[in-house]
Short mmCIF file of C-alpha atoms in Angstrom, two decimals:
data_model
loop_
_atom_site.label_atom_id
_atom_site.label_comp_id
_atom_site.label_asym_id
_atom_site.label_seq_id
_atom_site.Cartn_x
_atom_site.Cartn_y
_atom_site.Cartn_z
CA MET A 23 -7.07 -1.13 -20.51
CA LYS A 24 -4.69 -3.53 -18.83
CA LYS A 25 -2.03 -4.67 -21.23
CA MET A 26 -1.69 -8.32 -22.17
CA ASN A 27 1.93 -9.37 -21.71
CA TRP A 28 3.60 -11.34 -24.46
CA ALA A 29 3.62 -14.59 -22.48
CA LYS A 30 -0.18 -14.51 -22.45
CA ILE A 31 -0.22 -13.68 -26.14
CA MET A 32 2.00 -16.70 -26.76
CA LYS A 33 -0.48 -18.85 -24.86
CA VAL A 34 -3.38 -17.63 -26.98
CA CYS A 35 -1.38 -18.09 -30.17
CA ALA A 36 -0.50 -21.66 -29.27
CA ALA A 37 -4.09 -22.45 -28.49
CA THR A 38 -5.32 -21.07 -31.79
CA ALA A 39 -2.45 -22.38 -33.91
CA VAL A 40 -1.69 -18.97 -35.34
CA CYS A 41 1.48 -18.29 -33.39
CA THR A 42 3.69 -17.97 -36.43
CA GLY A 43 1.47 -15.38 -38.01
CA ALA A 44 1.11 -13.27 -34.89
CA PHE A 45 4.68 -12.07 -34.31
CA THR A 46 8.23 -13.36 -34.10
CA LEU A 47 10.42 -13.68 -31.04
CA SER A 48 14.12 -14.47 -31.02
CA ALA A 49 15.72 -17.37 -29.19
CA PHE A 50 18.78 -16.33 -27.25
CA ALA A 51 22.29 -17.74 -27.32
CA GLY A 52 24.15 -17.94 -24.03
CA ASN A 53 24.68 -20.19 -21.03
CA TRP A 54 22.87 -21.12 -17.86
CA VAL A 55 24.80 -20.22 -14.71
CA LYS A 56 24.17 -21.39 -11.13
CA ASP A 57 25.33 -19.52 -8.05
CA ALA A 58 24.46 -19.61 -4.36
CA THR A 59 21.12 -17.88 -5.01
CA GLY A 60 19.88 -19.80 -8.02
CA TRP A 61 19.99 -20.14 -11.79
CA TRP A 62 20.38 -17.23 -14.20
CA TYR A 63 21.08 -16.92 -17.89
CA ASP A 64 24.26 -15.30 -19.16
CA TYR A 65 23.97 -13.85 -22.67
CA GLY A 66 27.76 -13.91 -22.86
CA ASN A 67 28.16 -10.17 -23.30
CA GLY A 68 27.72 -8.90 -19.75
CA THR A 69 23.91 -8.86 -19.84
CA TRP A 70 21.18 -11.17 -18.61
CA PRO A 71 17.36 -11.26 -18.70
CA SER A 72 15.26 -9.89 -15.83
CA ASN A 73 11.59 -9.07 -15.19
CA SER A 74 10.58 -10.97 -18.28
CA TRP A 75 9.71 -14.22 -19.99
CA GLN A 76 12.31 -15.55 -22.42
CA TRP A 77 12.28 -18.42 -24.89
CA ILE A 78 15.59 -20.24 -24.46
CA ASP A 79 16.89 -23.25 -26.38
CA GLY A 80 19.27 -24.46 -23.71
CA ASN A 81 20.49 -27.60 -25.47
CA ASN A 82 20.49 -26.20 -29.02
CA ASP A 83 18.05 -28.78 -30.34
CA GLY A 84 15.94 -26.21 -32.14
CA VAL A 85 13.19 -26.31 -29.50
CA ALA A 86 12.97 -23.55 -26.88
CA GLU A 87 11.24 -23.54 -23.52
CA CYS A 88 9.86 -20.42 -21.86
CA TYR A 89 11.36 -19.18 -18.56
CA TYR A 90 10.53 -16.30 -16.25
CA PHE A 91 13.36 -14.26 -14.70
CA ASP A 92 12.75 -12.09 -11.63
CA ARG A 93 13.92 -8.52 -11.07
CA PHE A 94 17.33 -9.77 -9.95
CA GLY A 95 17.73 -11.99 -13.01
CA TYR A 96 17.09 -15.35 -11.36
CA CYS A 97 14.90 -17.97 -13.00
CA LEU A 98 11.72 -18.83 -11.10
CA MET A 99 11.29 -22.56 -10.47
CA ASN A 100 8.42 -24.72 -9.23
CA THR A 101 6.16 -21.75 -8.56
CA THR A 102 3.75 -19.27 -10.15
CA SER A 103 5.01 -16.30 -12.14
CA PRO A 104 3.87 -12.75 -11.24
CA ASP A 105 1.40 -12.86 -14.14
CA GLY A 106 -0.14 -16.14 -13.01
CA TYR A 107 1.61 -18.87 -15.00
CA GLN A 108 3.05 -22.12 -13.65
CA VAL A 109 6.71 -23.06 -14.02
CA ASN A 110 8.10 -26.48 -13.17
CA GLY A 111 11.16 -27.51 -11.17
CA SER A 112 13.39 -26.66 -14.12
CA GLY A 113 11.79 -23.25 -14.53
CA ALA A 114 9.96 -24.06 -17.76
CA TRP A 115 6.42 -22.76 -18.35
CA VAL A 116 3.85 -25.56 -18.07
CA GLU A 117 0.15 -25.84 -18.82
CA ASN A 118 -1.68 -28.80 -17.25
CA GLY A 119 1.69 -30.37 -16.54
CA ALA A 120 2.93 -30.13 -20.13
CA VAL A 121 6.03 -28.09 -20.90
CA GLN A 122 5.25 -25.41 -23.47
CA THR A 123 7.76 -25.30 -26.31
CA ARG A 124 8.44 -23.38 -29.48
CA ASN A 125 10.33 -24.45 -32.58
CA VAL A 126 13.15 -21.94 -32.99
CA ALA A 127 15.24 -23.74 -35.59
CA GLY A 128 16.42 -21.07 -37.99
CA THR A 129 15.27 -18.21 -35.73
CA GLN A 130 17.67 -15.29 -35.68
CA VAL A 131 19.82 -15.34 -32.55
CA ASN A 132 20.65 -12.05 -30.89
CA ASN A 133 23.43 -11.99 -28.30
CA ALA A 134 22.69 -8.43 -27.27
CA GLY A 135 19.91 -9.54 -24.94
CA GLN A 136 17.17 -7.99 -27.10
CA ASN A 137 14.56 -9.48 -29.39
CA ALA A 138 15.43 -9.21 -33.08
CA THR A 139 11.94 -7.81 -33.53
CA GLN A 140 10.34 -5.48 -31.04
CA SER A 141 8.57 -7.28 -28.22
CA VAL A 142 4.92 -6.66 -27.54
CA SER A 143 5.63 -5.05 -24.18
CA SER A 144 8.13 -2.59 -25.65
CA LYS A 145 5.60 -1.36 -28.20
CA LYS A 146 3.54 0.28 -25.50
CA SER A 147 4.29 3.97 -25.28
CA GLY A 148 5.66 5.39 -22.05
CA LEU A 149 3.77 7.50 -19.50
CA THR A 150 4.96 11.08 -18.94
CA LEU A 151 4.40 11.86 -15.26
CA PHE A 152 4.25 15.64 -15.69
CA ASN A 153 1.10 15.14 -17.78
CA THR A 154 -0.36 12.52 -15.42
CA GLU A 155 -2.66 13.27 -12.48
CA PRO A 156 -1.17 11.85 -9.25
CA ILE A 157 -3.26 9.69 -6.95
CA LEU A 158 -1.57 11.10 -3.82
CA GLN A 159 0.37 14.29 -3.30
CA GLY A 160 1.99 16.20 -0.47
CA GLY A 161 3.92 19.11 -1.90
CA ALA A 162 5.99 18.03 -4.91
CA TRP A 163 4.64 20.67 -7.27
CA LYS A 164 4.82 20.67 -11.05
CA TYR A 165 6.63 23.58 -12.70
CA GLU A 166 6.87 24.46 -16.37
CA SER A 167 10.62 24.97 -15.96
CA ALA A 168 13.46 24.92 -13.44
CA VAL A 169 17.20 25.59 -13.54
CA SER A 170 19.87 23.24 -12.20
CA ASN A 171 22.03 24.78 -9.50
CA ARG A 172 25.41 23.47 -10.71
CA GLU A 173 25.17 23.62 -14.51
CA ASN A 174 22.72 26.54 -14.67
CA LYS A 175 20.79 24.50 -17.23
CA SER A 176 17.08 25.02 -17.81
CA TYR A 177 14.76 21.99 -17.81
CA THR A 178 11.10 22.05 -18.80
CA LYS A 179 8.09 20.25 -17.30
CA VAL A 180 9.65 19.34 -13.97
CA ILE A 181 8.44 18.11 -10.58
CA VAL A 182 9.99 20.02 -7.67
CA PHE A 183 10.46 18.69 -4.12
CA SER A 184 11.14 20.54 -0.90
CA TYR A 185 11.94 18.58 2.25
CA ASN A 186 9.66 15.58 2.92
CA ASP A 187 7.46 16.12 -0.15
CA TYR A 188 5.92 13.20 -2.00
CA ILE A 189 3.86 12.39 -5.07
CA GLU A 190 2.38 9.02 -6.05
CA PHE A 191 1.28 7.68 -9.43
CA ASP A 192 -0.81 4.72 -10.52
CA ASN A 193 1.01 1.91 -12.35
CA SER A 194 -1.89 -0.45 -13.03
CA ALA A 195 -0.79 -0.53 -16.68
CA GLY A 196 2.26 -2.53 -15.61
CA TYR A 197 5.17 -0.32 -16.61
CA THR A 198 8.52 -1.76 -15.50
CA HIS A 199 10.85 1.25 -15.28
CA PHE A 200 10.81 4.73 -13.81
CA LYS A 201 13.26 7.09 -15.48
CA ALA A 202 14.13 10.72 -14.81
CA THR A 203 16.87 13.33 -14.61
CA VAL A 204 17.49 14.50 -11.02
CA PHE A 205 19.19 17.76 -10.04
CA PRO A 206 19.40 20.35 -7.24
CA LYS A 207 17.10 23.22 -8.22
CA LYS A 208 18.64 26.67 -8.23
CA GLY A 209 17.54 28.54 -5.13
CA ASP A 210 18.42 28.95 -1.47
CA TRP A 211 20.89 26.10 -1.08
CA GLY A 212 23.22 26.26 1.89
CA ARG A 213 26.69 24.79 1.88
CA ASP A 214 25.72 21.97 4.24
CA ASP A 215 22.22 21.29 2.91
CA ARG A 216 21.64 17.70 1.81
CA MET A 217 18.63 16.05 0.20
CA LEU A 218 17.63 12.55 -0.90
CA LEU A 219 15.08 11.28 -3.41
CA GLN A 220 13.43 7.92 -2.77
CA VAL A 221 11.43 5.78 -5.18
CA LEU A 222 8.91 3.70 -3.21
CA SER A 223 5.91 1.46 -3.66
CA GLY A 224 2.51 2.54 -2.38
CA ASP A 225 3.34 0.57 0.79
CA GLU A 226 6.68 2.39 1.04
CA ASP A 227 8.86 -0.53 -0.02
CA GLU A 228 12.01 1.20 -1.22
CA PHE A 229 13.14 0.50 -4.79
CA TYR A 230 15.85 3.12 -4.93
CA VAL A 231 17.37 6.04 -3.05
CA THR A 232 19.83 8.59 -4.39
CA ASP A 233 23.13 9.44 -2.82
CA ASP A 234 23.11 12.69 -0.85
CA ILE A 235 22.33 15.62 -3.14
CA TYR A 236 24.27 18.82 -2.37
CA TYR A 237 24.14 22.32 -3.83
CA ASP A 238 26.94 21.39 -6.27
CA THR A 239 25.69 17.94 -7.32
CA ARG A 240 25.57 17.59 -11.08
CA ALA A 241 22.34 16.54 -12.79
CA PHE A 242 22.14 12.76 -13.16
CA ASP A 243 19.84 10.20 -14.75
CA ILE A 244 18.12 7.36 -12.90
CA ASP A 245 16.48 4.18 -14.19
CA VAL A 246 14.57 2.29 -11.47
CA ASP A 247 12.96 -1.13 -11.72
CA ILE A 248 9.28 -0.80 -10.69
CA SER A 249 7.97 -4.02 -12.18
CA GLY A 250 5.23 -5.82 -10.27
CA TYR A 251 4.00 -2.74 -8.38
CA ASP A 252 0.77 -0.91 -9.18
CA LYS A 253 1.65 2.31 -7.32
CA VAL A 254 4.91 4.26 -7.33
CA ARG A 255 5.70 7.04 -4.85
CA LEU A 256 8.46 9.63 -5.24
CA LYS A 257 9.55 11.12 -1.94
CA SER A 258 12.15 13.68 -0.90
CA THR A 259 13.95 13.65 2.43
CA SER A 260 16.00 16.41 3.98
CA VAL A 261 19.18 15.05 5.55
CA SER A 262 20.14 18.53 6.70
CA GLY A 263 18.72 21.99 6.04
CA THR A 264 15.14 23.01 5.24
CA TYR A 265 15.31 25.40 2.29
CA ALA A 266 16.88 23.23 -0.39
CA TYR A 267 14.94 22.00 -3.41
CA ILE A 268 15.51 19.13 -5.81
CA ALA A 269 13.75 18.57 -9.11
CA ILE A 270 13.19 15.81 -11.64
CA ALA A 271 12.83 16.34 -15.37
CA ASN A 272 11.59 14.02 -18.13
CA ALA A 273 10.07 11.76 -15.46
CA ARG A 274 8.26 8.82 -17.04
CA PHE A 275 7.22 5.20 -16.75
CA GLU A 276 8.34 2.82 -19.48
#
């Protein structure tokens, strides 16, 4: 079942006048900032919203407007959001030309960039890719365990890539992040062997690519923004050598 994002839930709540009883969202304290690209919102602690709707009381009058921030953290203006809602020239969500507002007087303010109560989207459990059937696969086999070449550490439920392997998963549920631990798998690594791991859309738009992975690269974690894409492809590339293997552990969508 396709999830209903919290902006749509807010719309339904407003229409049925039961918004207060449904759930609580925090208004955020911070400042609007404009640069050469556009407007973004600074929480004041080194963080900012992205890939999400946020209720913001910009003038501290106790009434918040709802704004959508793209994957780079910029506020959308005078357009349609990825989930089909209109925003005006100031970026505020509008329905039939009317700015949608929420009374936030007395609402707990959280400067950490997180809702004081868990958002609807964050309640959805993640998707473990090892337990998920891929929709496309060329190599990239699943193994019950593998050992990292540098640390000699054993990882369970891994996906292993040789050169130019790929595996693709469906993201129709609308997960926004791909996370995993990446490491060179113990095996026939040569001194000059180098590998890369790419995270792509189904149309091969690149979201992320690792630095060159060598035989002595330490295991590292990645967190890749995949919001707005319904297919995600993981692909290995051999920069040099043909017998090296890389692996990912704890791979999941969140």
